[in-house]
mmCIF file of C-alpha atoms in Angstrom:
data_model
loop_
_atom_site.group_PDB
_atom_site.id
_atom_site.type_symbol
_atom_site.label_atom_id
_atom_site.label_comp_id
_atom_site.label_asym_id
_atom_site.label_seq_id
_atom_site.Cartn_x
_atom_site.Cartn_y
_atom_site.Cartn_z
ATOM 1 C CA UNK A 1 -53.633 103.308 90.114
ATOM 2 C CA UNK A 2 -52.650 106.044 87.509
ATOM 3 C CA UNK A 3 -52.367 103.321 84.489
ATOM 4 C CA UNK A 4 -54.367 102.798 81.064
ATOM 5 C CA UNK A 5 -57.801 100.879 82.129
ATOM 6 C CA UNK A 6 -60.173 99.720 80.482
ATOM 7 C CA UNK A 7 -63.996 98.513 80.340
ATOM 8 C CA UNK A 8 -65.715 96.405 80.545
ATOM 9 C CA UNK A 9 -62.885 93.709 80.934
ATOM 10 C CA UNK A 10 -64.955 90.720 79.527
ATOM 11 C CA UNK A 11 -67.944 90.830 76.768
ATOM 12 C CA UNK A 12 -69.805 88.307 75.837
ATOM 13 C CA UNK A 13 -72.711 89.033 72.973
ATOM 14 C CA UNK A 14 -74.252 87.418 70.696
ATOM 15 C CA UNK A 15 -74.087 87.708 66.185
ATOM 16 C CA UNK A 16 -75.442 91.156 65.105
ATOM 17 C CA UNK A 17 -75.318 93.160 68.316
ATOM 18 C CA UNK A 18 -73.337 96.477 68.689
ATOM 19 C CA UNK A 19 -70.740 96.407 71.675
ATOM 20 C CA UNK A 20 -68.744 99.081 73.404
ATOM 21 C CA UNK A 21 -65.603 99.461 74.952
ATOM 22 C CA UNK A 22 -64.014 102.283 76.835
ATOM 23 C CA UNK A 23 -60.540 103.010 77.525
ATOM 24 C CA UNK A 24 -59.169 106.172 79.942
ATOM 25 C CA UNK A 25 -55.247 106.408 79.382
ATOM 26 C CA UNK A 26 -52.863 107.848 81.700
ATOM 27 C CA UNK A 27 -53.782 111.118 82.056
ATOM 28 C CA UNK A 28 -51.022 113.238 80.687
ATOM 29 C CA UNK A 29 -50.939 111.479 77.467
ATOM 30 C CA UNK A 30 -51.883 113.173 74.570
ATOM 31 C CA UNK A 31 -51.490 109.572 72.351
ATOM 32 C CA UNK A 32 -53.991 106.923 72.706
ATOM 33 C CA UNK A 33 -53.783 103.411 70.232
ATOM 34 C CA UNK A 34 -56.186 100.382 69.766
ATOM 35 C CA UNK A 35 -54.998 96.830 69.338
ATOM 36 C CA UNK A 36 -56.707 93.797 68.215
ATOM 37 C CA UNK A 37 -54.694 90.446 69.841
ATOM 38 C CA UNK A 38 -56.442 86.909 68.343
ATOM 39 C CA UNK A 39 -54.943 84.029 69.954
ATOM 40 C CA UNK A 40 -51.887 82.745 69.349
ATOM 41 C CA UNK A 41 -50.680 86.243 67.449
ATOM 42 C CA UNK A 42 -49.270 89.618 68.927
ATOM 43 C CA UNK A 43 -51.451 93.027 68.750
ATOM 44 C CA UNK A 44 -51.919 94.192 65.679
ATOM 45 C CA UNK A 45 -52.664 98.062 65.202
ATOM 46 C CA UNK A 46 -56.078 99.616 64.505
ATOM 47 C CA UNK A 47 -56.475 103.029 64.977
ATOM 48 C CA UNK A 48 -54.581 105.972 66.977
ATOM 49 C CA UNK A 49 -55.280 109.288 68.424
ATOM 50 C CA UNK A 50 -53.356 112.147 69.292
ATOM 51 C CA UNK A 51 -55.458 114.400 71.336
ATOM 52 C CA UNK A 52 -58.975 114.011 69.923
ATOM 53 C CA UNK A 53 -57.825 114.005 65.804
ATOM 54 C CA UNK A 54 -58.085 110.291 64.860
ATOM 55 C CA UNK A 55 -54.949 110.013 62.643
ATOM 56 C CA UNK A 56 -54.860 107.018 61.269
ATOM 57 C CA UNK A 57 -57.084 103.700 60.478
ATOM 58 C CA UNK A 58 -56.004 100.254 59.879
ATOM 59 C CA UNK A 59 -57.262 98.080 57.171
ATOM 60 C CA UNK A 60 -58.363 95.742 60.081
ATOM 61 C CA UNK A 61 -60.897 98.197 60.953
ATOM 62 C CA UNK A 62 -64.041 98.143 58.536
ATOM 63 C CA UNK A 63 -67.459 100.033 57.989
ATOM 64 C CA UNK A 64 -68.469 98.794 60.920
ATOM 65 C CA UNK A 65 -66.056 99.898 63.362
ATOM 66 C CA UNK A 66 -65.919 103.062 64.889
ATOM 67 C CA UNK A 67 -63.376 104.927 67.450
ATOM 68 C CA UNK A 68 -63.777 108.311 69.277
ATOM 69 C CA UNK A 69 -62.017 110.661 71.886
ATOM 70 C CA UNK A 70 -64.081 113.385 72.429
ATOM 71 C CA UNK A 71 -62.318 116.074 74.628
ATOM 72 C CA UNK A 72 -58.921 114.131 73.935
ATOM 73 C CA UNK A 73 -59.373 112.286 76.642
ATOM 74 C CA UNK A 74 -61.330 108.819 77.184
ATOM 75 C CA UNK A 75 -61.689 106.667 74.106
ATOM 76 C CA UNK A 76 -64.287 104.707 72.764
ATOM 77 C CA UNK A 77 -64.461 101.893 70.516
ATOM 78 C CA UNK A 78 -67.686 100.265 69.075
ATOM 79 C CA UNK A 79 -68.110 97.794 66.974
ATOM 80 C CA UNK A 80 -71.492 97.842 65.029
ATOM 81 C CA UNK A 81 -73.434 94.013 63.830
ATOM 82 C CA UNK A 82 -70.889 91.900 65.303
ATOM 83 C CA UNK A 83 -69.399 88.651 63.884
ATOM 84 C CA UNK A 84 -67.954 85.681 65.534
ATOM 85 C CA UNK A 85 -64.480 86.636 63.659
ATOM 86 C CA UNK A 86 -64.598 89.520 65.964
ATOM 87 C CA UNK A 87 -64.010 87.600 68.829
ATOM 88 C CA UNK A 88 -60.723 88.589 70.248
ATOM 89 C CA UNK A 89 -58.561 90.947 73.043
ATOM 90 C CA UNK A 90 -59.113 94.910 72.513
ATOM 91 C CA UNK A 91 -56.053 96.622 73.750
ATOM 92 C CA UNK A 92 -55.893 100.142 74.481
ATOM 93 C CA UNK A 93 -52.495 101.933 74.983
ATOM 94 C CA UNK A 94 -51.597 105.653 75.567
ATOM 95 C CA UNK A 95 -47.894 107.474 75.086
ATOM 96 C CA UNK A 96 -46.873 111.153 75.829
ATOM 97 C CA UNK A 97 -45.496 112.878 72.491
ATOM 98 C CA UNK A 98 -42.379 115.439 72.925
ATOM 99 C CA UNK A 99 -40.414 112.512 73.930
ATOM 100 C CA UNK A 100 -37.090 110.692 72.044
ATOM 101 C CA UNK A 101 -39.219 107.763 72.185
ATOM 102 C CA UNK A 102 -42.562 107.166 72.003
ATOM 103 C CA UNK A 103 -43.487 104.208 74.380
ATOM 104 C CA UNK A 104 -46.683 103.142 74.593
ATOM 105 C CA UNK A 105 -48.401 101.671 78.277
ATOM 106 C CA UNK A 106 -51.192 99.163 78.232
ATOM 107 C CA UNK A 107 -54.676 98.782 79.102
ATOM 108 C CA UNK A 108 -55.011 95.303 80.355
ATOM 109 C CA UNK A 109 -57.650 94.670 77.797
ATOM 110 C CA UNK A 110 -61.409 94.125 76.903
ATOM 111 C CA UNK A 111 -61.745 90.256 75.938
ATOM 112 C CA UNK A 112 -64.647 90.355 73.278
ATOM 113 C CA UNK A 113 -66.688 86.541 72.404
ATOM 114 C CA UNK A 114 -68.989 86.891 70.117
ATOM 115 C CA UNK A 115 -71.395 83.911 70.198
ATOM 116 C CA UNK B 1 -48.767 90.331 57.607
ATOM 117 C CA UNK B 2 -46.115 90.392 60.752
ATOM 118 C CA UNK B 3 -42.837 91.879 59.734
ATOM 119 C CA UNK B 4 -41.252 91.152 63.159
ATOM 120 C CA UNK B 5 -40.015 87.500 63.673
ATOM 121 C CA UNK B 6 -39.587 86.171 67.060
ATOM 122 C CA UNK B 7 -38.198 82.856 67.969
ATOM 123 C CA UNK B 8 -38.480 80.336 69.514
ATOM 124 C CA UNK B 9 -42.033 79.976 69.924
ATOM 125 C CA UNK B 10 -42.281 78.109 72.937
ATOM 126 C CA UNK B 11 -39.793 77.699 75.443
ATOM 127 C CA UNK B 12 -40.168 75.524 78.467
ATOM 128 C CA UNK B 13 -36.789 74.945 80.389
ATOM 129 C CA UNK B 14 -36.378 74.291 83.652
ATOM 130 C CA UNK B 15 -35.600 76.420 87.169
ATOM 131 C CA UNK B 16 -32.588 77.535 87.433
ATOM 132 C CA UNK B 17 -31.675 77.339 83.435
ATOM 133 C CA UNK B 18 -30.732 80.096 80.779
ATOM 134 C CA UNK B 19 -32.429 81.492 77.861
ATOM 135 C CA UNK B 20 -31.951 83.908 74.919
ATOM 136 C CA UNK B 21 -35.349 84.713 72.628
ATOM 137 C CA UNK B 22 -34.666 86.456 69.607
ATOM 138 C CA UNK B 23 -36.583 89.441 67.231
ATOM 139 C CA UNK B 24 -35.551 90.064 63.984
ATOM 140 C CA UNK B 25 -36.683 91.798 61.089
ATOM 141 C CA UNK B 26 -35.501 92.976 57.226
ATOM 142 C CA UNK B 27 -36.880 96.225 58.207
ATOM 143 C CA UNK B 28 -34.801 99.199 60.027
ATOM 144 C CA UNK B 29 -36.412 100.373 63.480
ATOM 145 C CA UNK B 30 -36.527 103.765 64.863
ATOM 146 C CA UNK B 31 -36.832 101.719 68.354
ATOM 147 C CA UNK B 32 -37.977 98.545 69.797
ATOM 148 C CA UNK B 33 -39.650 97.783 72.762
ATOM 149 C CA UNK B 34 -39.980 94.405 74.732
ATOM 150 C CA UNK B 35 -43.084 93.560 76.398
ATOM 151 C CA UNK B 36 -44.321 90.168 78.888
ATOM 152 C CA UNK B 37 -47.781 89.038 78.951
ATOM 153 C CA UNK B 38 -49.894 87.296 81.090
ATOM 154 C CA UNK B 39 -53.037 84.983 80.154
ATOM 155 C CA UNK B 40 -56.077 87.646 79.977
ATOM 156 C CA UNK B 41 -54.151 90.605 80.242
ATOM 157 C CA UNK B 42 -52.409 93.258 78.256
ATOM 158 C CA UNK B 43 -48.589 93.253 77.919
ATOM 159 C CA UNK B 44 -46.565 95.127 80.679
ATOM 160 C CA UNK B 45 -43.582 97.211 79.034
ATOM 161 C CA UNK B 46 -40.098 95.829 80.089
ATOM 162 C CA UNK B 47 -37.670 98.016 78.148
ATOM 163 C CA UNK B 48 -36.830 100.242 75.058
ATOM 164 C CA UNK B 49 -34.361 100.347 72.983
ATOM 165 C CA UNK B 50 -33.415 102.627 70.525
ATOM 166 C CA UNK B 51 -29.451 103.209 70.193
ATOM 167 C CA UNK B 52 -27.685 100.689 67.724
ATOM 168 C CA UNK B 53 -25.777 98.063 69.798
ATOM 169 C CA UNK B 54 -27.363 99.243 72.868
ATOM 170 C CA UNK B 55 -27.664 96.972 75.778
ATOM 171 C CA UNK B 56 -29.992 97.474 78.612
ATOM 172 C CA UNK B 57 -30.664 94.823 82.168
ATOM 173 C CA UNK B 58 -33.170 94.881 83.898
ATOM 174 C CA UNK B 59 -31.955 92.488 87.028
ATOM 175 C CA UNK B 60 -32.093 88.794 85.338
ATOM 176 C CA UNK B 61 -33.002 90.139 82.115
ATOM 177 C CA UNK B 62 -30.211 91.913 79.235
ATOM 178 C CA UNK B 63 -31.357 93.541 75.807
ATOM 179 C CA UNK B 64 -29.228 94.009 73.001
ATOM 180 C CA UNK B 65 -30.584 96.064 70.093
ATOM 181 C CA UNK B 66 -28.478 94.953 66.807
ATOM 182 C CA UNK B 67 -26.303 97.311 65.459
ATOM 183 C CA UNK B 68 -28.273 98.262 62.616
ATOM 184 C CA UNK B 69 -31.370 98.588 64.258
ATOM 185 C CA UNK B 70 -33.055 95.331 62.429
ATOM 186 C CA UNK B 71 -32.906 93.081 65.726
ATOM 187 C CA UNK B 72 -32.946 92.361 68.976
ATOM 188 C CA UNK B 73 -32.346 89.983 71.717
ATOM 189 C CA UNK B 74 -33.588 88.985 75.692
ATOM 190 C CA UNK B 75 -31.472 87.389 77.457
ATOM 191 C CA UNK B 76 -32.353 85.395 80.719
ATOM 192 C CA UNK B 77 -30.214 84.386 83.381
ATOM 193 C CA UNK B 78 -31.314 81.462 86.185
ATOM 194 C CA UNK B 79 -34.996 81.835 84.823
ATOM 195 C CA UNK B 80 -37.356 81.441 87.784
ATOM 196 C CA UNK B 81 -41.703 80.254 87.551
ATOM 197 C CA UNK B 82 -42.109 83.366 87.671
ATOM 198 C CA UNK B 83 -40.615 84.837 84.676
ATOM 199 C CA UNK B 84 -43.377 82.401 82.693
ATOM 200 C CA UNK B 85 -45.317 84.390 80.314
ATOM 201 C CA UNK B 86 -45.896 85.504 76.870
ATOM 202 C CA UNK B 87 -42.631 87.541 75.124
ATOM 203 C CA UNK B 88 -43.330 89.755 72.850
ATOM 204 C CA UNK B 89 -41.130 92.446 70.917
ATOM 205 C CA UNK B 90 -42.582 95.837 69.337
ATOM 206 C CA UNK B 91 -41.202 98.043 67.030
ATOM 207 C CA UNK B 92 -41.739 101.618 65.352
ATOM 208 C CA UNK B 93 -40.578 103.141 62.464
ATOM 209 C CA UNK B 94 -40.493 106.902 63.826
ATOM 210 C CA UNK B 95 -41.129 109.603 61.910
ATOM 211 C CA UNK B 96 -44.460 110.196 62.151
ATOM 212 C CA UNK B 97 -45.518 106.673 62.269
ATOM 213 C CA UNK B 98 -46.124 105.894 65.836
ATOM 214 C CA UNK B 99 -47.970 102.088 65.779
ATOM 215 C CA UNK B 100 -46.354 99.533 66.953
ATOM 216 C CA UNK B 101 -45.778 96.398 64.941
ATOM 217 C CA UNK B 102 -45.344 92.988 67.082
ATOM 218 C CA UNK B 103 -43.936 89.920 66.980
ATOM 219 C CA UNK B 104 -45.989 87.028 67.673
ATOM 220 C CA UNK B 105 -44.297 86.410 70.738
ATOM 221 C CA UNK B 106 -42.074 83.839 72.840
ATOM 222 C CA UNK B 107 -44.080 81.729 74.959
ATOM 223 C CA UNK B 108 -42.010 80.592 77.650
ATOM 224 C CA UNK B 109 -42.811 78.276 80.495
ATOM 225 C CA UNK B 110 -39.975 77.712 83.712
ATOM 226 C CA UNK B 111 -40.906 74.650 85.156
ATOM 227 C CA UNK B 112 -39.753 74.547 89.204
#
């Protein structure tokens, strides 16, 4: 399978504890993107990459999020002294730039429950 | 704050039936991109759009981007159980701004 994957596929943890998530994207694709999905709501954007430069942050992501791709490769999100608002889907989704259009594959997510 | 409106949403029809599911916005789009989604996993790209008036099928399913690149529609002929799932539309505004921004979705159910 040569798509976007992610893991762990299910967290649970409990108020306060830092969590993890990896994503490796197709592996030609220089772009790589982090979604938050709460129930009921489409993804909403947090951060992107474009080779390892981070390039831009959403508001959504505070203090006590951080995102890396080291080698512009693999990504990494953590999320530091989690809350219970955190609770939600983490999608992860790559693209190839140089194109007319710049469609972006999905992981098939990390679901996060923070107790 | 979602500047993509999608509607209906929920749709549960039955086997057999047709269905259009709409995505506007006030906003021009570079392109727009419609997605399906299953409980517990991510969405699974259907098409892209990007020309104004451009129609794309993909077997039982036609997309038409509007002419002025604000919306867009999914069309569904003889919907079958297994087209249930979560429809969701995704747009950039090019340039250098890659995200996506998304709708919240069509849910639609096809009862057999």
């Amino acid at each position: 399978d040569t798509g976007v994957s992610q893991d762990p596929r299910h967290k649970i943890t409990k108020r306060g504890q830092n969590v993890t998530f990896r994503c490796d994207p197709i592996s030609e694709h220089n772009r790589l993107y982090w979604y938050r999905q709460t129930l009921g709501q489409g993804p909403e954007f947090l951060t992107y990459f474009q080779n390892e430069a981070q390039l831009e942050k959403s508001r959504l992501l505070s203090d006590r999020f951080s995102a890396e791709r080291p080698k512009g490769s693999f990504s990494t999100l953590e999320i530091q002294r989690t809350e219970q608002g955190d609770s939600a889907m983490y999608l992860c989704a790559s693209s190839l730039s140089g194109r007319s259009t710049d469609t972006q594959y999905f992981g098939p997510g990390t679901r996060l429950t923070v107790l | 704050t979602q500047l993509l409106e999608q509607s209906p949403q929920f749709l549960s029809i039955q086997e057999g039936e047709n269905l259009t599911v709409y995505c506007n916005s006030s906003s021009v789009f570079s392109s727009l991109q419609w997605y399906r989604q299953e409980p517990g996993e991510g969405p699974v790209l259907l098409v892209t759009v990007v020309t104004g008036g451009e129609v794309k099928k993909l077997k039982r399913l036609t997309f038409q981007f509007g002419d002025a690149r604000k919306d867009s529609s999914l069309h569904i002929t003889a919907a079958q159980p297994g087209d249930t799932g979560l429809y969701l539309c995704a747009a950039s505004r090019g340039g250098s701004n890659y995200k996506l921004t998304f709708g919240k979705g069509t849910l639609l159910t096809v009862n057999p």
